[in-house]
Short mmCIF file of C-alpha atoms in Angstrom, two decimals:
data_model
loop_
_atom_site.label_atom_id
_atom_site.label_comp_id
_atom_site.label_asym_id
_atom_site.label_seq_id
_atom_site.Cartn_x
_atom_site.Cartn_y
_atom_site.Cartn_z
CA UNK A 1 -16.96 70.39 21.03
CA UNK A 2 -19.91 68.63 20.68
CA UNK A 3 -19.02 66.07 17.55
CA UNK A 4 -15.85 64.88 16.67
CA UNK A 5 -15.24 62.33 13.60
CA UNK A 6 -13.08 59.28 15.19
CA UNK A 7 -10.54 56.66 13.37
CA UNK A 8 -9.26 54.07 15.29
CA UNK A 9 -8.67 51.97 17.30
CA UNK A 10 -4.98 51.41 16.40
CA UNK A 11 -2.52 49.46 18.54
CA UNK A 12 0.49 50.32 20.23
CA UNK A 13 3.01 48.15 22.61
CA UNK A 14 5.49 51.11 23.69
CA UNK A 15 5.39 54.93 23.72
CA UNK A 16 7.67 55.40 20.89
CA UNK A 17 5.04 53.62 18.44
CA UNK A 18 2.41 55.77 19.83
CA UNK A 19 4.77 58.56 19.05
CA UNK A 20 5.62 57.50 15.18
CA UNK A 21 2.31 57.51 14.23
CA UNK A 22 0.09 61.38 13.40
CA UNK A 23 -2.81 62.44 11.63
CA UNK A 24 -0.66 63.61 8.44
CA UNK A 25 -2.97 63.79 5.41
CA UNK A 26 -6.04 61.83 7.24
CA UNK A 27 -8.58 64.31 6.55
CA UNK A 28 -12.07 63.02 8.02
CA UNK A 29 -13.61 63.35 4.51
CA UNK A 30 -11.65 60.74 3.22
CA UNK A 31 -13.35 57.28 3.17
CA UNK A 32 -9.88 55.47 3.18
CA UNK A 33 -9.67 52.21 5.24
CA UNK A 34 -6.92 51.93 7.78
CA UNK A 35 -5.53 48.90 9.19
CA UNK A 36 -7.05 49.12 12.63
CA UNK A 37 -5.99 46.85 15.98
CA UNK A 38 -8.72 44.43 15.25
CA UNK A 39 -9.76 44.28 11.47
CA UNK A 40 -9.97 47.37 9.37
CA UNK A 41 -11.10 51.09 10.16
CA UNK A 42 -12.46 54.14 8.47
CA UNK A 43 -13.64 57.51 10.12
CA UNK A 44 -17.19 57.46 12.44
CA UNK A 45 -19.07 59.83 13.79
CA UNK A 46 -19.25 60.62 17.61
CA UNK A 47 -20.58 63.23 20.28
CA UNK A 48 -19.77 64.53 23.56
CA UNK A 49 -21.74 62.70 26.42
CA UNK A 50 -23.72 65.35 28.69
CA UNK A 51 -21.01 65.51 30.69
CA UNK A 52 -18.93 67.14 28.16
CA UNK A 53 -16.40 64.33 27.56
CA UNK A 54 -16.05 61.22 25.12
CA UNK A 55 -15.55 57.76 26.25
CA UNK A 56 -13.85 55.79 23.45
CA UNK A 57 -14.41 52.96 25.74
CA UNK A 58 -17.94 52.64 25.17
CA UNK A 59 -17.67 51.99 21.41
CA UNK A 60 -14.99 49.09 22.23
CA UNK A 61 -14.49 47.10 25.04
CA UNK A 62 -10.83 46.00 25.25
CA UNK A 63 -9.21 49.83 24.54
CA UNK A 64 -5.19 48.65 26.31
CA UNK A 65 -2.76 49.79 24.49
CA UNK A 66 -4.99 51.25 21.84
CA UNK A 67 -4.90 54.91 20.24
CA UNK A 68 -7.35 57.05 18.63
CA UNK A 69 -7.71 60.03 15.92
CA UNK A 70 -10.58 62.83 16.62
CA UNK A 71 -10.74 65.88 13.91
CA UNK A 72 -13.23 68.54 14.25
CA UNK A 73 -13.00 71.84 13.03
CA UNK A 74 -13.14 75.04 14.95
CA UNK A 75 -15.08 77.85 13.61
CA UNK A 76 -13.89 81.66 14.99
CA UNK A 77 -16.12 84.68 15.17
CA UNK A 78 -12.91 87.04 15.91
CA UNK A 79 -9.53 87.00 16.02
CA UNK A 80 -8.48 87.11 19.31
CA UNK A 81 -6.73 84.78 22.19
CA UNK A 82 -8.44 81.62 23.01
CA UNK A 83 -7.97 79.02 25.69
CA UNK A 84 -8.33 75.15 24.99
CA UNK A 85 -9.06 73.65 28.06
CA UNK A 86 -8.15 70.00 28.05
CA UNK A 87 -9.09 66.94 30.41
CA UNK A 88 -7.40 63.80 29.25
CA UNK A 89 -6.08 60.12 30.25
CA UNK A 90 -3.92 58.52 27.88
CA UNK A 91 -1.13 60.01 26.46
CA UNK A 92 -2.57 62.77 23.82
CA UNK A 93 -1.50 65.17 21.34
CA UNK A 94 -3.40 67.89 19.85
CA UNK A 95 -3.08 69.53 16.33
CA UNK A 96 -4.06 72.77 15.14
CA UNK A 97 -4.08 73.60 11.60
CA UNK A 98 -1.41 70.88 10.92
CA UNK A 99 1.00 72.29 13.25
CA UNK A 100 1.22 70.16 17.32
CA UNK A 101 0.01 72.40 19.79
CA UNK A 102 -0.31 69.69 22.50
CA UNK A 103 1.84 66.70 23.37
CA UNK A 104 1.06 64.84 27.15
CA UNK A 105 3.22 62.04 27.38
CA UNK A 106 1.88 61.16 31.20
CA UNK A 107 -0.95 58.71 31.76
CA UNK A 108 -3.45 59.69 34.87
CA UNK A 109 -6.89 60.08 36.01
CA UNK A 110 -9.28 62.03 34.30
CA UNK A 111 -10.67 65.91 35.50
CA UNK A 112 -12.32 68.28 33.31
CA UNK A 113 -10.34 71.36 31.80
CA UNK A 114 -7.43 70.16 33.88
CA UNK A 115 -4.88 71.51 31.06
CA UNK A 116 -4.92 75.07 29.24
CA UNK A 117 -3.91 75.65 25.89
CA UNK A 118 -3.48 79.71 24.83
CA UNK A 119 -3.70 80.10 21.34
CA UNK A 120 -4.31 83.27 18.93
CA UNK A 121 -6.72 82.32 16.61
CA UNK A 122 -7.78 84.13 13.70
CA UNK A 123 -11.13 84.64 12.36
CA UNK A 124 -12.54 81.36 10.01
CA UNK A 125 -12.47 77.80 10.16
CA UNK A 126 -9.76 75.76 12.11
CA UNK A 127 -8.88 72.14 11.54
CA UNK A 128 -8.03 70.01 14.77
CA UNK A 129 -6.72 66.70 15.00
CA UNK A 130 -6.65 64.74 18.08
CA UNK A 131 -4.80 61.36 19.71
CA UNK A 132 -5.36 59.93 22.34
CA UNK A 133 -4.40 56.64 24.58
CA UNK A 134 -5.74 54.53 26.86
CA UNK A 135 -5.27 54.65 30.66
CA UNK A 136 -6.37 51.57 32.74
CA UNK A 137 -8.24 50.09 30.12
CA UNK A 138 -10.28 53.56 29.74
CA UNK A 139 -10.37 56.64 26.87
CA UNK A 140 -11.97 59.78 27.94
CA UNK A 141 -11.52 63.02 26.23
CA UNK A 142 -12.96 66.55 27.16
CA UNK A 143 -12.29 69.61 25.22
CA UNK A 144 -13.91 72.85 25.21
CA UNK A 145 -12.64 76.53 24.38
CA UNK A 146 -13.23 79.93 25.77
CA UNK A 147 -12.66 83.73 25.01
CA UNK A 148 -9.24 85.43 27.20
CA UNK A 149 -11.65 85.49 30.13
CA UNK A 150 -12.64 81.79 30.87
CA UNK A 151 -16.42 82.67 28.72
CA UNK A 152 -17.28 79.00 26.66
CA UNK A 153 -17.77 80.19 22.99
CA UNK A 154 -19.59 78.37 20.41
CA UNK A 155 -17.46 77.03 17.38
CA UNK A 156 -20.21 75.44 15.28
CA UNK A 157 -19.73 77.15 11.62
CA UNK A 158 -23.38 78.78 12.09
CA UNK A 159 -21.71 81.10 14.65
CA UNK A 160 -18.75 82.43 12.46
CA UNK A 161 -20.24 84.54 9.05
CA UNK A 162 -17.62 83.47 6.07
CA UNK A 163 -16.75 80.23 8.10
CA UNK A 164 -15.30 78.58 4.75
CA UNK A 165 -12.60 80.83 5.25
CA UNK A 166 -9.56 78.95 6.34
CA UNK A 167 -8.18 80.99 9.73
CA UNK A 168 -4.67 81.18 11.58
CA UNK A 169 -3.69 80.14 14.80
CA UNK A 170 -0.34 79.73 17.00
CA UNK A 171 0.32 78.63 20.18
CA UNK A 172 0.99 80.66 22.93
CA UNK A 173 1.41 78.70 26.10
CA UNK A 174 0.12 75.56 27.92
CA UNK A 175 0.08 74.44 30.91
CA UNK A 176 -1.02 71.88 33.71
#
């Protein structure tokens, strides 16, 4: 993923209130104001550095104990098996089409793609909600996805014809 619309940050002081809070009904097109860790929040926009990952970091300074949303929406050519492959942080926990596909409850050092989420996705439009956590005072996020065979596909809607078509997905397996 290249863009990802952010809300945040929020604060947190233990895992369980990192763990009441999900993306429910907070659909990126809604210009509702949250109440943030530091004054009030609505969705921004934000990109993938060339590296592949996001640094919530750089758009705040002081991210301890702080928690973001990211929702993009995945756009699939064919149905088929996919892989998400995940490098993370902070706790995070990842949401496909309202349903949690993802939940890493251990804070470490970051590595590209070091997770792998299987999923069947159908063809259409996917939406996926994201939260993540600081670790040591840093928030770094990569997420990319590939055909069966490890192949990086493009999920931008001009690559799927009839992309306003909602799709289906379900999980299949993840794993470290």
């Amino acid at each position: 993923f290249l863009k990802y619309n952010i809300l945040g940050p929020f604060n947190y002081n233990s895992r369980d209130e990192y763990n009441s809070s999900n993306p429910g009904n907070m659909d990126f097109r809604n210009k509702t104001i949250f109440k943030g860790k530091y004054s009030s929040v609505s969705w921004f926009k934000g990109t993938n550095d060339l590296t592949g990952s996001i640094s919530l970091n750089n758009s705040i300074t002081d991210v301890r104990d702080t928690y973001f949303f990211l929702s993009s929406k995945l756009f699939i050519k064919n149905d088929g098996y996919y892989y998400l492959l995940l490098g993370r942080e902070g706790y995070t926990d990842i949401w496909l089409n309202g349903k949690k596909i993802f939940s890493g409850i251990k804070k470490h050092g970051f590595i590209h793609g070091q997770y792998y989420i299987k999923v069947h996705l159908s063809k259409g439009g996917h939406d996926l909600y994201i939260k993540t956590s600081n670790y040591k005072n840093i928030i770094r996020l990569s997420l990319r996805v590939t055909d069966i065979n490890g192949r990086s596909i493009n999920t931008s809607p001009g690559n799927s014809p009839g992309s306003k078509k909602k799709g289906s997905g379900r999980l299949i397996e993840s794993k470290y």
